[in-house]
Coordinates of C-alpha atoms and ligand atoms in Angstrom, one line a residue:
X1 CA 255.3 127.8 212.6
X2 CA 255.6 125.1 210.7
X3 CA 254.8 124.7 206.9
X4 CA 252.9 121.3 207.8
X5 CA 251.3 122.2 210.6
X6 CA 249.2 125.0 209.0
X7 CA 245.6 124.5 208.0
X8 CA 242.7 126.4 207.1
X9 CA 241.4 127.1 210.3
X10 CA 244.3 127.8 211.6
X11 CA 245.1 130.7 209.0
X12 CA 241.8 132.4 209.6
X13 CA 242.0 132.3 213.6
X14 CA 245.6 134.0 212.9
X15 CA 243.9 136.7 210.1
X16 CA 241.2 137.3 213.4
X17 CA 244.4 138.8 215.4
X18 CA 246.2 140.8 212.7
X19 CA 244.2 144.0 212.7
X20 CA 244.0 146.3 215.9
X21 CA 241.2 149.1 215.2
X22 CA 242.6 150.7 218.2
X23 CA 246.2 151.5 216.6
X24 CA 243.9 152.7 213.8
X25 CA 241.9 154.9 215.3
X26 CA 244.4 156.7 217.7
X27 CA 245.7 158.5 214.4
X28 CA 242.5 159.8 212.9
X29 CA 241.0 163.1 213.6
X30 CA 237.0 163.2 213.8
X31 CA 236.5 160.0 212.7
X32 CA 238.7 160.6 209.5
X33 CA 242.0 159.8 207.6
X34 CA 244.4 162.2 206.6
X35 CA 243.2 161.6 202.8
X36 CA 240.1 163.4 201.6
X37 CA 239.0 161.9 197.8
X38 CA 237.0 165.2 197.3
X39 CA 239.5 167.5 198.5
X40 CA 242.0 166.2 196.6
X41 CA 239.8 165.8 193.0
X42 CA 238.7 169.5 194.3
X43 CA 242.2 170.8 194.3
X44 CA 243.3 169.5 191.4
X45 CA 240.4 170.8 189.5
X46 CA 240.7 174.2 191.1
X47 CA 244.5 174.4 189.7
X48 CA 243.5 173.7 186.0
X49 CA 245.9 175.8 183.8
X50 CA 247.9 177.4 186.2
X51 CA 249.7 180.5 185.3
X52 CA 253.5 180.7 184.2
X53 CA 254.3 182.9 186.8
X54 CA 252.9 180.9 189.4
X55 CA 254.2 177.7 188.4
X56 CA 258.0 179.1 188.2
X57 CA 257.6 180.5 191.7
X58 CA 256.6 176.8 192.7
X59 CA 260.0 175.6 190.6
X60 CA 262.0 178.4 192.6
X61 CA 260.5 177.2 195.8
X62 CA 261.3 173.4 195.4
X63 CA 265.0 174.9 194.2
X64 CA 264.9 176.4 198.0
X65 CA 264.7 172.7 199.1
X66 CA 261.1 173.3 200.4
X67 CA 258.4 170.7 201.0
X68 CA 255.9 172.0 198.2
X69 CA 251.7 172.3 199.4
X70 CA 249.2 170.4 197.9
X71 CA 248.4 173.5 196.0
X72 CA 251.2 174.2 194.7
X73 CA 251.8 170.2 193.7
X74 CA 248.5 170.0 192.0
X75 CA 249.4 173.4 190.0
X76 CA 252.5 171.4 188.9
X77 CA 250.7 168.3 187.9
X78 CA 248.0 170.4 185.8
X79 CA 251.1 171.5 183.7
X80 CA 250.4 171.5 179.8
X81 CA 252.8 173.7 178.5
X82 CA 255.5 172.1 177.1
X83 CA 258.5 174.5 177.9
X84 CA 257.5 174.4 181.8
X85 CA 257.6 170.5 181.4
X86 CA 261.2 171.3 180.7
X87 CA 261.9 173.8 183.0
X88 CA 260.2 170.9 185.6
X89 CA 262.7 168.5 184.1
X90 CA 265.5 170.2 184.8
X91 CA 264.8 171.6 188.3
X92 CA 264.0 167.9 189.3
X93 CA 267.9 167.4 187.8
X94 CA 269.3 170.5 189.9
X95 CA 267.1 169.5 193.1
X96 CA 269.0 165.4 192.7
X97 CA 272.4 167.0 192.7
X98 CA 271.9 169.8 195.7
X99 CA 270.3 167.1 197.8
X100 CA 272.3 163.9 196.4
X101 CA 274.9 164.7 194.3
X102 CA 275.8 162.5 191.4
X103 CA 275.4 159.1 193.5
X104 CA 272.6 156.3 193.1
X105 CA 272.6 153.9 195.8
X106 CA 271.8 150.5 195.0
X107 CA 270.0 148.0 196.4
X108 CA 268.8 144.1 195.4
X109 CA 265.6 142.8 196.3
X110 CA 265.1 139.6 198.4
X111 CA 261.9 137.5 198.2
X112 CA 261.9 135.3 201.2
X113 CA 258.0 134.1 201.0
X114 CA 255.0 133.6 198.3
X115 CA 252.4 132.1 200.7
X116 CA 249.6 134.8 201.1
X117 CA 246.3 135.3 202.9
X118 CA 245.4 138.4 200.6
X119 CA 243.6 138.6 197.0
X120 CA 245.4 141.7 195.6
X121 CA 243.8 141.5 192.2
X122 CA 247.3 142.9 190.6
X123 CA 249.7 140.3 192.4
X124 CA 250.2 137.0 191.5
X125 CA 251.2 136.0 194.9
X126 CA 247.3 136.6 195.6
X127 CA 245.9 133.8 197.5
X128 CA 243.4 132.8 194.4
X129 CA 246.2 132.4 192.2
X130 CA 246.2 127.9 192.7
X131 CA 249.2 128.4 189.6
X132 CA 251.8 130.0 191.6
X133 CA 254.1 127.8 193.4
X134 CA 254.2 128.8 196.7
X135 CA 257.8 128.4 198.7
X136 CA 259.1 129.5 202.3
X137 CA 262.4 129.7 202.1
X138 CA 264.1 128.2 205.1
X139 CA 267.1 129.4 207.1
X140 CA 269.8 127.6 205.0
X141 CA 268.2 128.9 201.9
X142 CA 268.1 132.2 203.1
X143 CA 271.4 131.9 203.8
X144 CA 272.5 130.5 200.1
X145 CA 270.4 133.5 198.6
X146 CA 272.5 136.3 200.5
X147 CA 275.7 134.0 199.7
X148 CA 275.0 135.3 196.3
X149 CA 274.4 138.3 196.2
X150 CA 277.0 139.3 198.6
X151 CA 279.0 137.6 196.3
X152 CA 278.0 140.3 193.6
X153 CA 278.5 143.3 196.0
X154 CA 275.6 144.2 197.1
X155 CA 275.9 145.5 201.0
X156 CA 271.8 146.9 201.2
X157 CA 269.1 144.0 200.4
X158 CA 265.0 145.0 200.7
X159 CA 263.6 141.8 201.9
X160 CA 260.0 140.7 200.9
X161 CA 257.4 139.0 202.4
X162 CA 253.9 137.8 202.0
X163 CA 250.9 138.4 204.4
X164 CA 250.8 134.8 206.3
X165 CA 251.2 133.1 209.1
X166 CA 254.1 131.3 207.8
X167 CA 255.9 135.2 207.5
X168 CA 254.7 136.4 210.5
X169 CA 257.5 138.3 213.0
X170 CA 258.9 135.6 214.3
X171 CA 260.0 134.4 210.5
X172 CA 260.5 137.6 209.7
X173 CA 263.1 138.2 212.4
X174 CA 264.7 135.3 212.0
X175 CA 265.3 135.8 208.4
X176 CA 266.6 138.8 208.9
X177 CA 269.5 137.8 211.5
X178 CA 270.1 135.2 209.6
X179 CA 271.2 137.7 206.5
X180 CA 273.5 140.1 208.9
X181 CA 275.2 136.8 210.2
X182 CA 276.4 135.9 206.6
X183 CA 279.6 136.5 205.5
X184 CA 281.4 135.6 202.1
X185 CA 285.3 136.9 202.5
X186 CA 285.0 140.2 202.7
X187 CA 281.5 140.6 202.0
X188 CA 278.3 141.1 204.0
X189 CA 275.1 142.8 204.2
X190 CA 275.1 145.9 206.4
X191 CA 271.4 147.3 205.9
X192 CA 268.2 144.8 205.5
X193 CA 265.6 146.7 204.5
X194 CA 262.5 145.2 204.4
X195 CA 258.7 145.5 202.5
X196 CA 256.6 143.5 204.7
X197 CA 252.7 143.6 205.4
X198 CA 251.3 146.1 208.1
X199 CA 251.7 144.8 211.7
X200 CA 251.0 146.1 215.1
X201 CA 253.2 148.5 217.1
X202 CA 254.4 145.5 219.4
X203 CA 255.4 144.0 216.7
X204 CA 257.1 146.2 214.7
X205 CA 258.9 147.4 218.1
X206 CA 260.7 144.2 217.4
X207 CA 261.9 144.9 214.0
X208 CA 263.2 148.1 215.6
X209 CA 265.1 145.6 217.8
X210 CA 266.8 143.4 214.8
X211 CA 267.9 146.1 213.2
X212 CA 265.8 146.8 209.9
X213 CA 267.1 150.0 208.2
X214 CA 264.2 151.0 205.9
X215 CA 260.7 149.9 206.9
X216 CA 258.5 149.8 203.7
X217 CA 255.1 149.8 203.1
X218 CA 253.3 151.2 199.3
X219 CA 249.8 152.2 199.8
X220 CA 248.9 150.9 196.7
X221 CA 246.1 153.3 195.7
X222 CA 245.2 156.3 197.6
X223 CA 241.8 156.7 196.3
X224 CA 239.6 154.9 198.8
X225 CA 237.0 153.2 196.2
X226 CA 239.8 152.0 194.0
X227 CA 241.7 150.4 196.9
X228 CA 238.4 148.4 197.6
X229 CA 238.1 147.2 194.3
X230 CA 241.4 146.2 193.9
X231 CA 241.6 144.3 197.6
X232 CA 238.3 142.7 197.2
X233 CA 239.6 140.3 200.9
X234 CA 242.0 139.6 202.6
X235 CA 243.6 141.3 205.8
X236 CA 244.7 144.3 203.1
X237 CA 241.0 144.8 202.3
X238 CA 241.4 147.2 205.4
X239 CA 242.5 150.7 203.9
X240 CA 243.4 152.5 207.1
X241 CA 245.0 149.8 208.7
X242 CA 247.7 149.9 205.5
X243 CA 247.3 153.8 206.0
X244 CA 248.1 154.5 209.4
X245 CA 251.0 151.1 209.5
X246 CA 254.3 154.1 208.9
X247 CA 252.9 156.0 211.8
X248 CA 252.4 153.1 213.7
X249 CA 256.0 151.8 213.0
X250 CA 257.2 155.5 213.9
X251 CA 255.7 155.3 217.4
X252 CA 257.1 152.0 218.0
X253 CA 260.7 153.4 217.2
X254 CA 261.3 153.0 213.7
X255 CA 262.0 156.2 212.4
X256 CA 263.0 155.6 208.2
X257 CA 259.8 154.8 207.1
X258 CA 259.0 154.6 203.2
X259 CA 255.7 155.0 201.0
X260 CA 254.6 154.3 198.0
X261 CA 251.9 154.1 195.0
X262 CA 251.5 151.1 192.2
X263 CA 250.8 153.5 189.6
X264 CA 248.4 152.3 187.2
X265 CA 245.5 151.6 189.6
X266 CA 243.8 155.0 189.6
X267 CA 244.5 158.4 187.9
X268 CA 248.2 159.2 188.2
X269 CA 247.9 162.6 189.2
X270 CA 245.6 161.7 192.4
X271 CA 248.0 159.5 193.5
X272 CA 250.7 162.2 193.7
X273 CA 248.6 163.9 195.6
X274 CA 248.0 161.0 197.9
X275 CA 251.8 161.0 198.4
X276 CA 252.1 164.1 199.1
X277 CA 249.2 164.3 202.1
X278 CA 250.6 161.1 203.2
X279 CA 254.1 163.1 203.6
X280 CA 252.3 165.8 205.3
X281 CA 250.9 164.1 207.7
X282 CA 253.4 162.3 208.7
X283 CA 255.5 165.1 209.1
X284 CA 252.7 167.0 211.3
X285 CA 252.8 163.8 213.8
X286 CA 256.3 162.7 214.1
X287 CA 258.4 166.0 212.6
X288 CA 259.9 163.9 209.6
X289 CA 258.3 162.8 206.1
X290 CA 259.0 159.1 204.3
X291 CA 262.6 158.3 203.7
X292 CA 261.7 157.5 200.6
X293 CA 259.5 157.2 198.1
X294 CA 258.9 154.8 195.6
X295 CA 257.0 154.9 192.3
X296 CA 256.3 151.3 190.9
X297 CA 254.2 150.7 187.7
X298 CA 251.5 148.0 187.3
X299 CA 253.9 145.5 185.1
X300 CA 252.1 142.1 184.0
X301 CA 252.1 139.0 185.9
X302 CA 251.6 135.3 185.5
X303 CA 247.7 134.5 185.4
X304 CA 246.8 138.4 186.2
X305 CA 244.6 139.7 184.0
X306 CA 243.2 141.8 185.8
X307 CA 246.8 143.8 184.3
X308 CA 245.4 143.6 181.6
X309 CA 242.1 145.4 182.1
X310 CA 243.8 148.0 183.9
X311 CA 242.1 151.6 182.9
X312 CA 244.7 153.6 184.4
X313 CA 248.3 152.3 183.1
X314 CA 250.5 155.1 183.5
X315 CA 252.6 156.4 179.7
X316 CA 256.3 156.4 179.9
X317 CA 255.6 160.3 178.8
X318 CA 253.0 160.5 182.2
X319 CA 255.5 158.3 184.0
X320 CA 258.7 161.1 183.8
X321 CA 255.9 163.8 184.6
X322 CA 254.9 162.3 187.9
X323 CA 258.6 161.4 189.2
X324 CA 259.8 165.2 188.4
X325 CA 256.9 166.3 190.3
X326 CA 257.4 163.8 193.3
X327 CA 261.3 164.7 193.0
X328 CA 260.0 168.7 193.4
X329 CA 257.1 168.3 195.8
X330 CA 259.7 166.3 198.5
X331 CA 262.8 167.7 197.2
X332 CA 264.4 166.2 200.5
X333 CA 263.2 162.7 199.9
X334 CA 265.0 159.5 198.4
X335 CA 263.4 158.2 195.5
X336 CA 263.7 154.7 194.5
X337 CA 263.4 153.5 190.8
X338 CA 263.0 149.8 190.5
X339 CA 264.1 147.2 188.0
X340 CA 260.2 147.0 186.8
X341 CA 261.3 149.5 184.2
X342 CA 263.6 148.7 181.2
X343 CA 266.7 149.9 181.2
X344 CA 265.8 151.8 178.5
X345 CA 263.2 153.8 180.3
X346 CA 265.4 153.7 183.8
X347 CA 268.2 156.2 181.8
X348 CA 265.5 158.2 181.1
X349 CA 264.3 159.0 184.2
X350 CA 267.4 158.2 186.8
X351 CA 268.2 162.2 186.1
X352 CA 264.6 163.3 186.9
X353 CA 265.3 162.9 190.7
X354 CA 266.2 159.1 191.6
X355 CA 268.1 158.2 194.0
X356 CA 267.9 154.5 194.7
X357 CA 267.7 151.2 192.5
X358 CA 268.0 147.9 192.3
X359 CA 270.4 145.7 190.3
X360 CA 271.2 142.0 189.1
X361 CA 267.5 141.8 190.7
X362 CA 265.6 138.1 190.6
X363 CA 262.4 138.0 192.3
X364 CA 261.6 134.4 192.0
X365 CA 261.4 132.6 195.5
X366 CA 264.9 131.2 196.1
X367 CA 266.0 132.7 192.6
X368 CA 269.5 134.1 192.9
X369 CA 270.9 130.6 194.2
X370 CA 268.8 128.1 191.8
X371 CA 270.3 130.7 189.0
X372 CA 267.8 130.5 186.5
X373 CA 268.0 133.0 184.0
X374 CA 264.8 133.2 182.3
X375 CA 262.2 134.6 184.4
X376 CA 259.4 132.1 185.4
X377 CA 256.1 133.7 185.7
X378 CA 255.0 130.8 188.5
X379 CA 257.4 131.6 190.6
X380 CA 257.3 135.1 190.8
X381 CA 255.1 138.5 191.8
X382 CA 255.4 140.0 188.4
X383 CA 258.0 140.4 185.4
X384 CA 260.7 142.8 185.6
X385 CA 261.7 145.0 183.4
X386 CA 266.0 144.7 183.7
X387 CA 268.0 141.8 184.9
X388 CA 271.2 143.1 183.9
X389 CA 273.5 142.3 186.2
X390 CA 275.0 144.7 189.0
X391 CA 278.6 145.1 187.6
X392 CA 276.8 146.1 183.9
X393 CA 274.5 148.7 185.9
X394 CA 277.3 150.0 187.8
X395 CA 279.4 150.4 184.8
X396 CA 276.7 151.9 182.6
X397 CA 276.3 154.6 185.8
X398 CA 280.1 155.5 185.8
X399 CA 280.1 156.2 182.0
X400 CA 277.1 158.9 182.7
X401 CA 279.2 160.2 185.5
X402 CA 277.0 158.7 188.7
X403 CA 279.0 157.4 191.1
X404 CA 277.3 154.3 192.9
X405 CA 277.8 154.3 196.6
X406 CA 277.3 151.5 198.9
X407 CA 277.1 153.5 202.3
X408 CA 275.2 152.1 204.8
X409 CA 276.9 154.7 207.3
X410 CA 274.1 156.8 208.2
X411 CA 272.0 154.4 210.0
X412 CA 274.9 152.5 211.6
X413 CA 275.7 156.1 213.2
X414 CA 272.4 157.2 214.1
X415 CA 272.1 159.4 211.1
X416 CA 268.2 158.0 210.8
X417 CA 264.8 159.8 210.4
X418 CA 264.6 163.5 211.3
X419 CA 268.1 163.5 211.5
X420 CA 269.2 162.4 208.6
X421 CA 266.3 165.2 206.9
X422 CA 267.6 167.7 208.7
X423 CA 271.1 167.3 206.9
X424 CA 269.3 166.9 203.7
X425 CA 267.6 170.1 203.7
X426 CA 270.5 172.1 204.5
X427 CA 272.8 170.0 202.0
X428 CA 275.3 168.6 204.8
X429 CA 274.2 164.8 203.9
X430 CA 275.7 165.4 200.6
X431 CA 279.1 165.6 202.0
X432 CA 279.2 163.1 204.5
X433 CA 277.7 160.9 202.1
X434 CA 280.3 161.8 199.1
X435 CA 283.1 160.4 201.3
X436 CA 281.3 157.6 202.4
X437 CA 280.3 157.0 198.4
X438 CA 284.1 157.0 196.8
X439 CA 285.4 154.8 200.1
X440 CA 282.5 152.0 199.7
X441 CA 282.9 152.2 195.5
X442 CA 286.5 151.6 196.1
X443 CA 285.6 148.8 197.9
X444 CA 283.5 147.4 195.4
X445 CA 285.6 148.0 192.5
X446 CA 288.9 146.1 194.1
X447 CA 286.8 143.4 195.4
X448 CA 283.8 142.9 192.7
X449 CA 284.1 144.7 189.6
X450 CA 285.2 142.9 186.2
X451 CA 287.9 144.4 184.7
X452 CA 286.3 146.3 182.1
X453 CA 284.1 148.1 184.7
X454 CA 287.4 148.8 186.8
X455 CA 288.4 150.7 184.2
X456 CA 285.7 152.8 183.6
X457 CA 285.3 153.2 188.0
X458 CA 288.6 154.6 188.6
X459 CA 287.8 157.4 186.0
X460 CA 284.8 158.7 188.4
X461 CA 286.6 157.7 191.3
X462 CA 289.4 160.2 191.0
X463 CA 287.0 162.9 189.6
X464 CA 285.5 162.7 192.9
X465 CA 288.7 162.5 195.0
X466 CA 289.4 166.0 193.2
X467 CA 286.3 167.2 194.2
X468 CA 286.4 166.3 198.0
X469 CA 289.9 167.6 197.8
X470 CA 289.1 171.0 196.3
X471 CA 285.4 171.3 198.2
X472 CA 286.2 170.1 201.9
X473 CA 289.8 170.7 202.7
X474 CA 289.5 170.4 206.1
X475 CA 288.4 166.6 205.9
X476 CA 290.7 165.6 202.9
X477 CA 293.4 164.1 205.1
X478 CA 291.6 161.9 207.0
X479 CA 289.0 161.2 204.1
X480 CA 292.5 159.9 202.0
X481 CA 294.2 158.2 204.6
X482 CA 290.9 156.0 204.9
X483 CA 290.9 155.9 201.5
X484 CA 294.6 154.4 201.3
X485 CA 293.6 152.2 204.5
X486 CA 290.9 151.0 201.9
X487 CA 293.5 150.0 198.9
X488 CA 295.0 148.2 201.1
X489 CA 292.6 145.9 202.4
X490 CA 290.8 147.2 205.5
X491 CA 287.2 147.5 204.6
X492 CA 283.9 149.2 206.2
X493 CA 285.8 152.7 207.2
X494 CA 283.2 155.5 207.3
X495 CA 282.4 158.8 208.1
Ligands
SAM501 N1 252.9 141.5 200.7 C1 253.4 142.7 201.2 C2 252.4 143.8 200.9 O1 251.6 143.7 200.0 O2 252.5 144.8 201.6 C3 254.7 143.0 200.5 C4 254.6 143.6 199.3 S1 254.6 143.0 197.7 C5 255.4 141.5 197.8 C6 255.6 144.3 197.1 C7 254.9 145.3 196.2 O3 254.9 144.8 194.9 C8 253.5 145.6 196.5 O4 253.3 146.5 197.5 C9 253.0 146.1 195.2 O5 253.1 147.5 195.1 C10 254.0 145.5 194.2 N2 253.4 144.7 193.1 C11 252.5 143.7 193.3 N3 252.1 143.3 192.1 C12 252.7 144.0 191.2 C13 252.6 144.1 189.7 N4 251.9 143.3 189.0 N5 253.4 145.0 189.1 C14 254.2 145.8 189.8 N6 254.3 145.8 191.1 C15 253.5 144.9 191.8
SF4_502 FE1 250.0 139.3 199.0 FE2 251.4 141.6 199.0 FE3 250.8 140.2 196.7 FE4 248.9 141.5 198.0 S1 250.7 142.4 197.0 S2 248.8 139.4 197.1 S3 249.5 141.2 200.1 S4 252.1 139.5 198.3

């Protein structure tokens, strides 16, 4: 569609279209969604001061790699003692390196559109916000954004989109092609994830067909009254079509699905909950939970204030609390951690369970290729917390001893959705996904790291060659012969 040709009236005959109650409805039971406000407030209550005991059987139980109950989750988040906080702490630690190892995938965020038909009161992409200035990126500029960051390293982007006509799928799908077709030497962009606004199944069955890796989709708030307060309009003013969108996008093929809360709209600890059910439930329908999770916090924004209002900002002390219970409640789950938080703030909690973050991230429309450096609150959704760049994340990882991987394997070999849980749970990902994370970090360090970050690389690197040698003999040959393939100048070798 083009940006001319769109007027008032078209905009609401396309919001008339968006919403099928049908494709709501055919996932409820009796008339109700999977999340039950008084349940959930009930639960909590009924697991005030848990008992010691109790709570290090839960601990023990999330050490078996086990999907926790909401029981046993809400016992964990009624926690006050401070020794169990630390015994919490450091299972969430021990369940990250069972499941993940010492690796942290990273990611950068692209934000292809501002134009929106919704009035999140948080956002400042919200359609009542006449400061923002509001930009489509076209094909070329799409193009020109991905130059750049493929130019940095980056081989994963999550790719962002308002709720408009102008974003709809057939922008959407363009824009995506667009970013697997660019190439900068050796450089490209092997998995577009993407946070997009609910859609249909017909739709979203040609997502499938692009080729998205991760679809994502944050509930917001889980707590029904808060989520109508906070979307007083707008196409997102409809809580169970935003509920039900992962199942839908399950049913139409699309099988790593990922949820998540802006924490800082209602009480922290229902929200977990709200996670958690939302996990359940899509486990009981499709076999297989989120792929990830992720765990933003309200951060301000240009002419927001509702930020500033807020009642329920979340404390950087409440913030570590509710990842090591996520991290123990879905100890199976990736967990992203986003450049909202400082870096300060991100060491802290990067051992609590993450898995996943961004770097060198710019969320400005068309940001990475006008390369401004100050943030402009006009032009983008909120302000971030980092903006260091990729090469000074990656280094500041390798000096604690994370190795950052670029693997994109898994999805380009099927290992997807239940899958790619099942080797989770049983610990087999971690292997396949420790070769895959020295050969794409070689990769990165002959072809993108400055020197001083070299340096500092090849330290981890050959810890971890050790390691695979000593811990999977019987792959080691082949693993080093890729490896050597890899030094000298093949790239994209996986396992
Ligand atoms: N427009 C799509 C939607 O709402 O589904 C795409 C999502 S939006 C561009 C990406 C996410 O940013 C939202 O789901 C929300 O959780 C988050 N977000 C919005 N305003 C924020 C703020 N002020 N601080 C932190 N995160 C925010
Ligand atoms: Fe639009 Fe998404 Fe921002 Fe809401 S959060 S105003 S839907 S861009």
């Amino acid at each position: 569609m083009n940006v001319q040709l769109v007027t008032d009236l078209s905009i609401s005959d396309w919001i008339k279209n968006v919403i099928r109650e049908d494709e709501i409805t055919h996932f409820m039971e009796d008339g109700k969604d999977f999340i039950n406000d008084e349940k959930i407030e009930e639960i909590l209550r009924k697991n005030r001061n848990p008992q010691k005991n109790k709570v290090r059987d839960i601990i023990q139980k999330s050490l078996n790699i086990e999907r926790l109950e909401p029981d046993e989750t809400a016992a964990l988040l009624n926690v006050e003692d401070k020794d169990l906080w630390g015994q919490i702490f450091q299972a969430a630690g021990q369940i990250k390196k069972c499941v993940y190892d010492n690796r942290i995938v990273t990611f950068a965020p692209l934000y292809c559109s501002n134009f929106c038909v919704n009035s999140c009161l948080y956002c400042a992409f919200r359609k009542e916000n006449t400061k923002e200035v509001r930009r489509r990126l076209t094909l070329d500029e799409v193009r020109r954004e991905t130059e750049v960051l493929v130019s940095l390293g980056h081989k994963r982007l999550i790719v962002v989109y308002g709720e408009h006509p102008l974003s709809d799928i057939d922008y959407i799908v363009d824009t995506i092609r667009t970013i697997y077709e660019t190439k900068v030497g050796n450089g490209e962009i092997r998995r577009v994830n993407i946070n997009a606004p609910p859609m249909s199944i017909e739709k979203l069955k040609i997502l499938k067909e692009v080729g998205i890796g991760t679809y994502q989709v944050f509930q917001e708030t889980y707590h029904h009254l808060t989520y109508r307060k906070v979307h007083p309009a707008g196409i997102k003013s409809n809580y169970r079509w935003r509920l039900y969108v992962l199942h839908r996008a399950q049913e139409a093929g699309i099988d790593d699905v990922a949820i998540g809360v802006l924490f800082g709209l209602y009480d922290w600890r229902f929200e977990v909950m709200g996670l958690l059910y939302h996990t359940i439930d899509l486990e009981k329908h499709f076999g297989v939970g989120p792929h990830t999770i992720s765990f933003p916090r309200l951060e301000p924004a240009a002419n927001t204030p509702f930020i500033q209002q807020a009642k329920y900002k979340v404390s950087d002390e409440d913030f570590k609390k509710l990842i090591a219970v996520i991290r123990l409640s879905v100890p199976y789950t990736g967990m992203i951690l986003t450049a909202r938080e400082t870096p300060k703030i991100r060491r802290e909690v990067i051992p609590l369970g993450c898995t996943q973050t961004d770097a060198s991230t710019r969320i400005g429309i068309g940001a990475y290729s006008d390369r401004y450096t100050e943030q402009e609150g006009e032009r983008q959704q909120f302000f971030l917390g980092d903006t260091r760049s990729l090469d000074e994340v990656i280094r500041e990882f390798a000096l604690n001893g994370y190795i950052t991987s670029f693997c994109t394997a898994g999805y380009r070999c099927g290992r997807t959705g239940k899958c790619i849980m099942d080797l989770l749970k049983h610990g087999k990902e971690r292997w396949f996904c420790k070769l895959n994370a020295v050969l794409t970090f070689r990769e990165w360090l002959d072809d993108f790291a400055s020197q001083e970050t070299q340096k500092i690389g090849e330290r981890i690197i050959n810890r971890e060659i050790s390691e695979i040698k000593e811990k999977l003999p019987q792959v080691y040959l082949k693993f080093i012969q890729y490896y050597k393939r890899i030094e000298n100048g093949e790239r994209d070798l996986y396992f």
